[in-house]
Amino acid sequence: MRCRKCAAGATVELRRHHTAFCNEHFLEFFERQVQRAVEHERMFTPDDRVLVAVSGGKDSLALWDVLRRLGYQTTGLYINLGIGEYSAESHRKSVAYAESRQAELILADIPETYGMGVEDFARATGRVSCSACGLSKRYLFNKVAREGGFTVVATGHNLDDEAAVLLGNLLHWQTEYLARQAPVLDSTHPGLVKKVKPFFRIAEREAAAYAIIRGIDYIVDECPNSVGARSLLYKEALNVLEQAAPGTKQSLYWGFLEHGRPLVQGRGDADLRACLHCGQPTTGDVCAFCRMTERAAERMRIRRAGVPTATTSTTSTASIS
Amino acid sequence: MRCRKCAAGATVELRRHHTAFCNEHFLEFFERQVQRAVEHERMFTPDDRVLVAVSGGKDSLALWDVLRRLGYQTTGLYINLGIGEYSAESHRKSVAYAESRQAELILADIPETYGMGVEDFARATGRVSCSACGLSKRYLFNKVAREGGFTVVATGHNLDDEAAVLLGNLLHWQTEYLARQAPVLDSTHPGLVKKVKPFFRIAEREAAAYAIIRGIDYIVDECPNSVGARSLLYKEALNVLEQAAPGTKQSLYWGFLEHGRPLVQGRGDADLRACLHCGQPTTGDVCAFCRMTERAAERMRIRRAGVPTATTSTTSTASIS
């Protein structure tokens, strides 16, 4: 198979695009895809300060890498979730990338700040791990971005991720979740920072190919808590379809954005106000993160004085430059 | 494992219902499920004359069998599609069921009436076989029902069938098809007979279990044209999900009926009028079936005199009592 652009031997085949590229032209294609997503969806401009959520995995490090090359102002945010060796390894990969590229990385440490990790939150409050983890990450993305004066948070969610979440929401017809699924979530409250997913057009294996060709050293292991997770099951089912009909994931997700989402628009909207405890935006009096951490602290017999309030910082932010 | 009702050894496990039954209580459960669907969705009453579309497969023969046992007035309709040995075998199974149960069966014969089978229609008009076949069956269901004074047509589509069609429609976001997917399609025109799917709550393997326990001899082979069909691919993907999370198909389809369908209601509606050639309801001047058969006849150099019009019968109806 030959590269579509230069007729050299192709290294990456993109079945859903009926094409193939050599390394050099794949990188060119990939970066153009991301740039187009950023511009077309009005995610941010070169004037924005973009906080890139970095997990040490291929998607987030590839995203950070592309955005830096495209000339955007980026800072990484790594959150230590306290998941044993998995967190230790993902921390090392994130720091190594930042140091080797002279890129600024903010570190937030959940066990250091809250005296326990996300698995403890989950155990103490009867949530599943992935729920406690997701809630914690969304909370800290917004808090760190807001405190650091960032105008937008970018995450590495790719087409496979979004299609799997969409399939899950459709299998259970969660119309409020459907309404909130989009590549751009604009700020709807002064305390809520805009969130974007510049890889929503990028397949998982394309992000992996980019990371490998660019020599990015990322953590390959999945989070140990994701074993048996529904999202992996949904990906498996979609892979059965994609294998037989390349382009299925794209058709599902892009079709949803064009035809499905307008049907549910507005269903996920809620009036936001400042959490009475931490000041972050919430639909109730006290936000879900404060409720979770406070309940966990109580359960673990940690003194209430350790609970975050609006006036204490909940992240340890150390810049690496 | 024990039967939930009588503690005898269970023969049928229903994982999505977290239960199991012996033969006798499975049949009781199954028939109650169908009766509930018929009554709850107001499909028909004992006063209606129901035309049951029979293919010789487990679903349609099981449906016919249950409806007869529940005391509804039913007549079977078998359509010879002209698909070689598959049609011959399915014909034999349908006739054998009707004869052994003293049940009335109408036979419609496409090759005899049109001089060619559905595969010829497909070849001559550039359609895929399943499209030509589906169009032909829908056309004849309605035509035979209308001419025979039936008030409703019942088909054996089960939960697996409906979930697979729904998944396909979602993967391509065909909102007009989504709007028309329902267990009951009411008559919206004097020439259009109501269509119902009393098995929309019944899983494929439940229909098979019913047919086996009742000693119904059905054709096991799938239609040879369905090899590689998208519907089988969608079933495969849904089976991956159902295996890991029993109840997924039910959640997808029933959730759609409750939450998804109201979002698209009315999108599939169209003004119907009588086809200028055959008088059956259509959105245009000449219905899709007439256009297909006429084009096929032209292509196959068959004299135009053989084309059906509003005044000629297109079915050979032979009652077996």
XYZ file of C-alpha atoms in Angstrom:
642
model
C 0.000 0.000 0.000
C 1.260 3.472 -0.948
C 0.969 6.876 0.712
C -1.788 8.902 -0.909
C 0.395 12.009 -1.017
C 3.894 10.886 -1.996
C 3.564 7.237 -3.129
C 6.150 6.136 -0.546
C 5.336 2.968 1.387
C 2.333 3.627 3.607
C 2.697 3.047 7.348
C -0.787 3.988 8.521
C -3.947 2.756 6.821
C -7.179 4.663 7.504
C -9.925 2.330 6.328
C -12.760 4.679 7.197
C -11.184 7.311 4.934
C -10.265 4.713 2.262
C -6.697 5.965 2.386
C -3.181 5.387 3.711
C -0.184 7.581 4.496
C 3.557 7.449 5.139
C 4.683 8.710 8.570
C 5.324 12.247 7.403
C 2.029 12.711 5.599
C 0.071 10.979 8.344
C 1.380 13.576 10.811
C 0.417 16.341 8.400
C -3.070 14.840 7.964
C -3.484 14.334 11.709
C -2.494 17.857 12.659
C -4.746 19.329 9.998
C -7.668 17.272 11.330
C -7.099 18.649 14.831
C -6.645 22.210 13.635
C -9.833 21.961 11.626
C -11.760 20.660 14.663
C -10.439 23.481 16.841
C -11.254 26.172 14.298
C -14.481 24.808 12.891
C -16.014 24.181 16.320
C -14.610 27.490 17.646
C -12.886 25.708 20.525
C -10.205 28.335 21.137
C -7.815 30.721 19.366
C -4.098 31.410 19.777
C -5.095 34.122 22.302
C -6.623 31.584 24.687
C -4.748 29.990 27.558
C -5.583 26.292 27.222
C -5.357 23.884 30.153
C -4.741 20.390 28.733
C -5.853 17.546 31.007
C -2.989 15.035 30.890
C -3.222 11.434 32.126
C 0.063 10.086 30.774
C -1.854 8.077 28.156
C -1.527 8.326 24.380
C -4.544 10.527 23.770
C -3.844 13.317 26.219
C -0.103 13.460 25.524
C -0.732 13.395 21.759
C -3.272 16.193 22.189
C -0.883 18.315 24.179
C 1.848 17.657 21.613
C -0.287 18.633 18.614
C -1.643 21.768 20.261
C 1.887 22.902 21.158
C 3.063 22.303 17.581
C 0.080 24.200 16.210
C 1.220 27.180 18.283
C -1.483 27.312 20.930
C -0.717 28.481 24.490
C -0.979 25.318 26.548
C -0.269 24.176 30.086
C -0.665 20.556 31.163
C -2.606 19.467 34.246
C -1.793 16.114 35.777
C -4.033 14.882 38.603
C -2.716 12.201 40.932
C -5.828 10.117 41.600
C -4.094 7.865 44.100
C -4.582 4.622 42.142
C -1.424 2.793 43.278
C 1.217 1.892 40.709
C -1.020 2.977 37.835
C -1.029 6.544 39.124
C 2.716 6.428 39.873
C 3.494 5.308 36.315
C 1.135 7.764 34.646
C 2.668 10.538 36.783
C 6.173 9.595 35.627
C 5.123 9.590 31.949
C 3.417 12.969 32.241
C 6.372 14.604 34.018
C 8.855 13.021 31.597
C 6.972 14.443 28.614
C 6.789 17.909 30.160
C 10.470 17.959 31.141
C 11.735 16.690 27.787
C 9.652 19.291 25.921
C 10.210 22.157 28.350
C 6.452 22.355 28.770
C 4.647 23.735 31.804
C 2.802 21.114 33.863
C 0.564 21.696 36.862
C 0.355 18.846 39.336
C -2.755 18.321 41.471
C -2.571 15.660 44.147
C -5.809 14.194 45.498
C -4.338 11.948 48.255
C -2.113 14.794 49.468
C -5.018 17.255 49.591
C -7.836 15.015 50.767
C -5.954 12.334 52.673
C -7.296 9.620 50.367
C -7.557 8.626 46.695
C -10.562 8.273 44.401
C -10.942 4.571 45.239
C -11.368 5.546 48.901
C -13.969 8.147 47.890
C -15.792 5.404 46.027
C -15.613 2.843 48.816
C -16.672 5.341 51.479
C -19.659 6.639 49.544
C -20.885 3.529 47.745
C -20.079 4.913 44.281
C -18.312 2.835 41.647
C -14.670 3.866 41.202
C -15.131 5.300 37.713
C -17.924 7.543 38.959
C -15.896 8.917 41.889
C -12.888 9.359 39.597
C -14.819 11.140 36.848
C -16.455 13.475 39.333
C -13.074 14.298 40.905
C -11.419 14.996 37.559
C -14.220 17.211 36.260
C -14.150 19.130 39.536
C -10.399 19.683 39.504
C -10.213 20.513 35.788
C -12.588 23.380 36.392
C -11.137 24.490 39.710
C -7.521 24.560 38.507
C -8.497 26.257 35.235
C -10.500 28.903 37.039
C -7.854 29.586 39.665
C -5.104 29.688 37.052
C -6.935 32.043 34.715
C -7.288 29.532 31.872
C -10.073 30.220 29.394
C -10.631 26.645 28.279
C -9.972 23.037 29.356
C -9.060 20.543 26.613
C -9.345 16.777 27.113
C -8.060 13.932 24.919
C -11.394 12.158 24.400
C -11.259 10.618 20.935
C -13.894 9.395 18.481
C -13.878 5.891 20.003
C -14.432 7.331 23.491
C -17.261 9.571 22.370
C -18.945 6.871 20.287
C -18.787 4.442 23.241
C -20.282 6.990 25.647
C -22.971 7.782 23.082
C -23.811 4.107 22.603
C -24.114 3.714 26.383
C -26.401 6.734 26.614
C -28.535 5.385 23.769
C -28.739 1.878 25.227
C -30.263 3.449 28.324
C -31.878 6.439 26.612
C -30.423 8.937 29.026
C -31.638 12.020 27.215
C -30.075 14.462 29.702
C -26.671 12.885 29.200
C -27.257 12.891 25.443
C -27.943 16.612 25.603
C -24.628 17.263 27.350
C -22.526 15.194 24.943
C -20.708 17.544 22.589
C -17.191 18.427 21.431
C -17.639 21.904 22.926
C -19.352 22.636 26.234
C -19.536 26.392 26.526
C -19.384 28.169 29.846
C -22.929 28.696 31.110
C -21.891 30.310 34.413
C -19.048 32.704 35.358
C -17.500 29.950 37.486
C -17.667 27.285 34.794
C -14.750 27.080 32.355
C -15.433 26.070 28.738
C -14.534 22.436 27.926
C -13.470 21.103 24.529
C -12.500 17.784 22.901
C -10.240 18.536 19.923
C -9.829 14.794 19.162
C -13.520 14.131 18.572
C -12.744 13.437 14.896
C -9.698 11.276 15.713
C -9.917 7.474 16.049
C -8.134 5.840 18.976
C -5.648 4.035 16.767
C -4.865 7.273 14.931
C -3.958 8.962 18.234
C -1.797 5.943 19.099
C -0.095 6.113 15.691
C 0.593 9.827 16.180
C 2.102 9.246 19.638
C 4.294 6.419 18.372
C 5.555 8.287 15.307
C 6.299 11.370 17.423
C 8.238 9.235 19.915
C 5.942 10.076 22.824
C 6.468 7.676 25.728
C 2.998 7.032 27.167
C 1.457 4.620 29.662
C 0.008 1.683 27.744
C -1.864 -0.022 30.579
C -5.507 0.800 31.084
C -6.528 1.931 34.546
C -6.967 -1.234 36.676
C -10.418 -0.013 37.711
C -11.563 -0.025 34.086
C -11.473 -3.836 33.904
C -15.036 -4.874 33.162
C -16.096 -1.249 32.743
C -19.117 -0.703 30.552
C -17.197 1.741 28.362
C -14.826 -1.059 27.299
C -17.794 -3.304 26.544
C -19.336 -0.602 24.369
C -16.019 -0.170 22.566
C -15.894 -3.912 21.930
C -19.376 -3.906 20.389
C -18.517 -0.881 18.242
C -15.296 -2.564 17.124
C -17.348 -5.521 15.839
C -19.311 -3.041 13.712
C -16.316 -0.921 12.667
C -14.397 -4.000 11.552
C -17.214 -5.036 9.191
C -18.176 -1.502 8.178
C -15.342 1.033 8.560
C -16.747 4.443 9.406
C -19.506 3.157 11.701
C -18.241 5.030 14.792
C -17.884 8.232 12.810
C -21.349 7.829 11.344
C -22.836 7.177 14.793
C -21.183 10.109 16.541
C -21.105 12.719 13.798
C -24.650 11.760 12.819
C -25.700 12.253 16.420
C -24.158 15.728 16.484
C -25.999 16.666 13.295
C -29.363 14.916 13.692
C -29.705 13.542 17.221
C -28.404 16.255 19.503
C -30.757 18.966 18.170
C -33.647 16.722 19.308
C -32.529 16.790 22.948
C -30.918 20.232 23.113
C -31.604 21.984 26.376
C -32.592 18.860 28.313
C -29.354 18.816 30.304
C -29.484 22.516 31.131
C -29.695 23.457 34.779
C -29.437 26.653 36.783
C -26.001 26.863 38.323
C -25.002 28.640 41.527
C -21.887 28.698 43.720
C -21.400 25.726 46.050
C -21.818 26.923 49.657
C -18.679 25.030 50.671
C -16.178 25.509 47.840
C -17.661 28.156 45.550
C -17.548 25.969 42.428
C -20.657 25.915 40.212
C -23.342 23.402 41.149
C -27.064 22.805 40.689
C -27.718 22.373 44.427
C -26.500 24.067 47.588
C -23.417 21.909 48.051
C -21.667 20.435 44.999
C -21.404 16.667 44.411
C -17.648 16.717 44.945
C -17.890 18.402 48.356
C -20.670 16.046 49.356
C -18.582 13.056 48.304
C -15.353 14.174 49.957
C -17.103 15.298 53.133
C -18.984 12.031 53.437
C -15.796 10.094 52.765
C -13.894 12.131 55.352
C -16.617 11.543 57.896
C -16.660 7.850 57.159
C -12.917 7.593 57.395
C -13.040 9.473 60.713
C -10.932 12.306 59.384
C -11.543 15.548 61.144
C -13.971 17.906 59.402
C -11.300 20.582 59.519
C -9.586 18.844 56.622
C -12.540 19.379 54.296
C -11.997 22.000 51.593
C -13.914 25.254 51.786
C -14.191 28.172 49.436
C -11.152 29.802 51.020
C -8.688 26.900 51.078
C -6.852 25.606 48.036
C -7.589 22.012 47.141
C -4.734 21.508 44.734
C -1.016 21.496 45.144
C 0.157 23.234 42.019
C 3.830 22.874 41.212
C 5.004 24.198 37.868
C 7.652 22.329 35.973
C 9.288 24.488 33.363
C -31.757 -24.221 38.526
C -35.423 -24.426 39.524
C -38.637 -23.147 37.961
C -39.756 -19.969 39.655
C -43.339 -21.146 39.821
C -43.250 -24.841 40.762
C -39.654 -25.592 41.818
C -39.372 -28.350 39.179
C -36.146 -28.464 37.186
C -35.972 -25.352 34.990
C -35.616 -25.830 31.237
C -35.531 -22.200 30.089
C -33.414 -19.554 31.783
C -34.332 -15.896 31.181
C -31.275 -13.962 32.308
C -32.724 -10.557 31.534
C -35.651 -11.346 33.840
C -33.374 -13.014 36.442
C -35.604 -16.062 36.316
C -36.083 -19.569 34.953
C -39.064 -21.803 34.203
C -40.014 -25.400 33.540
C -41.626 -26.070 30.132
C -45.175 -25.702 31.374
C -44.646 -22.430 33.214
C -42.480 -21.008 30.437
C -45.386 -21.481 28.020
C -47.718 -19.795 30.520
C -45.257 -16.894 30.945
C -44.745 -16.596 27.183
C -48.423 -16.529 26.315
C -49.113 -13.975 29.041
C -46.333 -11.750 27.663
C -47.891 -11.845 24.187
C -51.415 -11.281 25.487
C -50.202 -8.315 27.519
C -48.480 -6.807 24.461
C -51.609 -7.234 22.338
C -53.899 -5.715 24.956
C -51.616 -3.040 26.354
C -50.680 -1.701 22.927
C -54.285 -2.088 21.685
C -53.130 -4.191 18.744
C -56.430 -5.995 18.172
C -59.355 -7.626 19.986
C -61.100 -10.995 19.576
C -63.448 -9.228 17.135
C -60.650 -8.436 14.692
C -59.715 -10.648 11.762
C -55.931 -10.919 12.014
C -53.746 -11.782 9.023
C -50.548 -13.391 10.343
C -47.552 -13.109 7.999
C -45.971 -16.565 8.039
C -42.483 -17.360 6.696
C -42.097 -20.901 7.993
C -39.561 -19.676 10.577
C -39.815 -20.003 14.356
C -41.043 -16.471 15.044
C -43.967 -16.313 12.657
C -45.153 -19.871 13.322
C -44.848 -19.344 17.089
C -46.803 -16.094 16.755
C -49.559 -17.755 14.797
C -49.659 -20.602 17.314
C -49.917 -18.309 20.357
C -52.567 -16.096 18.803
C -54.679 -19.140 17.916
C -54.362 -20.492 21.467
C -55.287 -17.104 22.912
C -58.538 -17.327 20.912
C -57.942 -14.646 18.297
C -59.363 -15.005 14.768
C -56.299 -15.614 12.621
C -55.478 -16.567 9.042
C -51.912 -17.196 7.891
C -50.380 -15.610 4.795
C -47.429 -17.324 3.174
C -45.688 -15.494 0.339
C -43.545 -17.480 -2.063
C -40.675 -15.091 -2.758
C -39.061 -17.366 -5.333
C -35.771 -17.824 -3.456
C -34.944 -21.370 -4.660
C -34.790 -24.203 -2.138
C -35.127 -21.780 0.789
C -38.577 -20.742 -0.428
C -39.547 -24.337 -1.192
C -38.631 -25.469 2.310
C -40.273 -22.533 4.079
C -43.405 -23.164 1.997
C -43.471 -26.828 3.096
C -43.095 -25.869 6.784
C -45.866 -23.276 6.584
C -48.297 -25.605 4.829
C -47.449 -28.480 7.196
C -48.189 -26.307 10.225
C -51.501 -25.126 8.772
C -52.603 -28.621 7.768
C -51.691 -30.248 11.069
C -53.546 -27.536 13.039
C -56.502 -27.211 10.667
C -55.620 -23.552 10.285
C -56.500 -21.386 7.286
C -53.509 -20.335 5.184
C -53.495 -17.969 2.209
C -50.750 -18.545 -0.349
C -49.412 -15.687 -2.461
C -46.967 -16.577 -5.188
C -44.670 -13.873 -6.556
C -43.018 -15.879 -9.377
C -46.401 -17.161 -10.535
C -47.930 -13.684 -10.545
C -45.003 -11.595 -11.770
C -43.022 -14.146 -13.747
C -39.978 -13.687 -11.514
C -38.857 -13.782 -7.880
C -37.611 -11.037 -5.571
C -33.978 -11.717 -6.500
C -34.867 -10.976 -10.124
C -36.599 -7.751 -9.045
C -33.404 -6.815 -7.208
C -31.067 -7.670 -10.072
C -33.216 -5.914 -12.650
C -33.556 -2.699 -10.673
C -30.180 -2.439 -8.926
C -31.660 -2.885 -5.450
C -30.116 -5.201 -2.882
C -32.133 -8.398 -2.468
C -33.313 -7.600 1.080
C -34.679 -4.260 -0.078
C -36.640 -5.761 -2.984
C -37.871 -8.560 -0.723
C -38.969 -6.239 2.098
C -40.805 -3.972 -0.314
C -42.577 -6.955 -1.899
C -43.641 -8.406 1.450
C -44.944 -5.092 2.831
C -46.873 -4.568 -0.394
C -48.479 -8.009 -0.395
C -49.253 -7.997 3.344
C -51.319 -4.888 2.840
C -52.872 -5.916 -0.473
C -53.943 -9.373 0.702
C -55.230 -8.002 4.027
C -57.238 -5.307 2.301
C -58.700 -7.597 -0.342
C -59.536 -10.247 2.248
C -61.198 -7.854 4.669
C -58.635 -8.301 7.459
C -58.446 -5.464 9.973
C -54.839 -5.958 11.002
C -51.596 -7.604 9.820
C -49.402 -9.235 12.491
C -45.727 -10.040 11.888
C -43.338 -12.116 13.999
C -40.663 -9.430 14.506
C -39.147 -10.078 17.918
C -37.162 -7.930 20.352
C -33.852 -8.928 18.751
C -35.136 -7.934 15.296
C -36.452 -4.598 16.501
C -33.334 -3.805 18.535
C -31.114 -4.601 15.526
C -33.157 -2.379 13.189
C -33.095 0.371 15.812
C -29.332 0.111 16.215
C -28.922 0.372 12.432
C -31.159 3.419 12.303
C -29.204 5.028 15.144
C -25.823 4.250 13.610
C -26.938 6.231 10.575
C -29.296 8.613 12.383
C -32.163 7.955 10.000
C -34.740 9.975 11.897
C -37.568 9.227 9.447
C -37.026 5.496 9.862
C -36.799 5.982 13.632
C -40.186 7.714 13.567
C -41.771 4.761 11.782
C -40.360 2.099 14.120
C -43.091 0.997 16.514
C -44.944 -2.144 17.663
C -48.160 -0.684 16.273
C -48.455 1.219 13.011
C -52.010 2.483 12.819
C -53.814 2.891 9.553
C -53.336 6.465 8.334
C -55.238 5.971 5.063
C -58.375 3.961 4.169
C -56.246 1.701 1.951
C -53.568 1.053 4.574
C -54.156 -1.832 6.982
C -52.915 -1.516 10.574
C -49.674 -3.426 11.276
C -48.626 -4.883 14.621
C -45.703 -6.794 16.149
C -47.011 -8.788 19.130
C -43.515 -10.266 19.789
C -41.804 -6.915 20.388
C -41.282 -7.925 24.046
C -40.107 -11.453 23.153
C -36.423 -12.335 22.721
C -35.426 -14.452 19.728
C -34.367 -17.393 21.871
C -37.648 -17.228 23.780
C -39.586 -17.565 20.514
C -37.348 -20.496 19.567
C -37.923 -22.134 22.967
C -41.682 -21.712 22.564
C -41.634 -23.271 19.079
C -39.528 -26.211 20.258
C -41.615 -26.920 23.363
C -44.828 -26.720 21.324
C -43.383 -29.139 18.764
C -43.609 -26.676 15.890
C -41.517 -27.807 12.931
C -39.938 -24.659 11.506
C -37.237 -23.806 8.946
C -33.968 -23.306 10.811
C -31.848 -21.953 7.956
C -31.604 -18.210 7.495
C -32.471 -16.856 4.073
C -29.356 -17.310 1.867
C -29.571 -13.637 0.889
C -29.130 -12.573 4.522
C -25.509 -13.768 4.608
C -23.457 -10.672 5.331
C -26.605 -8.606 5.845
C -26.212 -5.598 8.092
C -29.055 -6.787 10.310
C -27.040 -9.887 11.289
C -24.020 -7.686 12.019
C -26.124 -5.478 14.296
C -27.465 -8.576 16.046
C -23.903 -9.779 16.591
C -22.890 -6.472 18.190
C -25.992 -6.475 20.388
C -25.278 -10.061 21.424
C -21.844 -8.960 22.654
C -23.609 -6.424 24.876
C -26.472 -8.709 25.934
C -24.064 -11.440 26.948
C -22.230 -9.096 29.328
C -25.297 -7.160 30.424
C -28.548 -9.130 30.081
C -31.427 -6.782 29.347
C -29.458 -4.482 27.031
C -31.661 -5.100 23.983
C -34.790 -4.563 26.026
C -33.386 -1.382 27.529
C -32.402 -0.090 24.079
C -35.721 -0.802 22.390
C -38.195 -0.177 25.177
C -36.241 2.930 26.196
C -36.485 4.137 22.611
C -40.248 3.670 22.601
C -40.554 5.636 25.840
C -37.930 8.350 25.435
C -36.569 8.358 21.886
C -39.592 7.930 19.668
C -41.486 10.939 21.065
C -38.524 13.072 19.926
C -38.984 12.103 16.272
C -42.739 11.562 16.173
C -44.307 12.794 12.968
C -41.064 12.865 10.958
C -42.000 9.801 8.944
C -45.533 10.969 8.204
C -46.455 11.481 4.600
C -49.639 12.187 2.682
C -50.863 8.986 1.104
C -52.922 8.582 -2.048
C -53.920 5.653 -4.250
C -51.274 4.354 -6.669
C -52.377 5.159 -10.232
C -51.473 1.631 -11.339
C -52.605 -0.668 -8.518
C -54.637 1.472 -6.141
C -52.513 0.683 -3.085
C -51.525 3.615 -0.856
C -48.359 5.480 -1.826
C -46.731 8.883 -1.355
C -46.219 9.433 -5.084
C -48.252 8.804 -8.222
C -47.076 5.229 -8.759
C -46.097 3.080 -5.756
C -42.571 1.754 -5.262
C -43.691 -1.827 -5.818
C -45.308 -1.056 -9.182
C -42.272 0.960 -10.207
C -39.993 -1.933 -9.272
C -42.023 -4.674 -10.911
C -42.661 -2.625 -14.041
C -39.008 -1.752 -14.412
C -38.049 -5.381 -13.803
C -40.619 -6.569 -16.345
C -39.323 -4.083 -18.884
C -35.765 -5.115 -18.231
C -36.589 -8.766 -18.461
C -38.455 -8.067 -21.741
C -41.715 -9.351 -20.340
C -44.755 -7.956 -22.002
C -46.333 -4.989 -20.224
C -49.623 -6.825 -20.249
C -48.325 -8.915 -17.339
C -47.991 -5.897 -15.042
C -50.599 -5.684 -12.270
C -53.173 -2.937 -12.352
C -55.851 -1.884 -9.950
C -58.267 -4.308 -11.509
C -56.183 -7.486 -11.678
C -55.452 -9.694 -8.718
C -51.766 -10.024 -7.897
C -52.096 -12.972 -5.541
C -53.173 -16.516 -5.965
C -55.127 -17.171 -2.835
C -55.788 -20.781 -2.018
C -57.290 -21.566 1.317
C -56.203 -24.646 3.177
C -58.696 -25.612 5.819
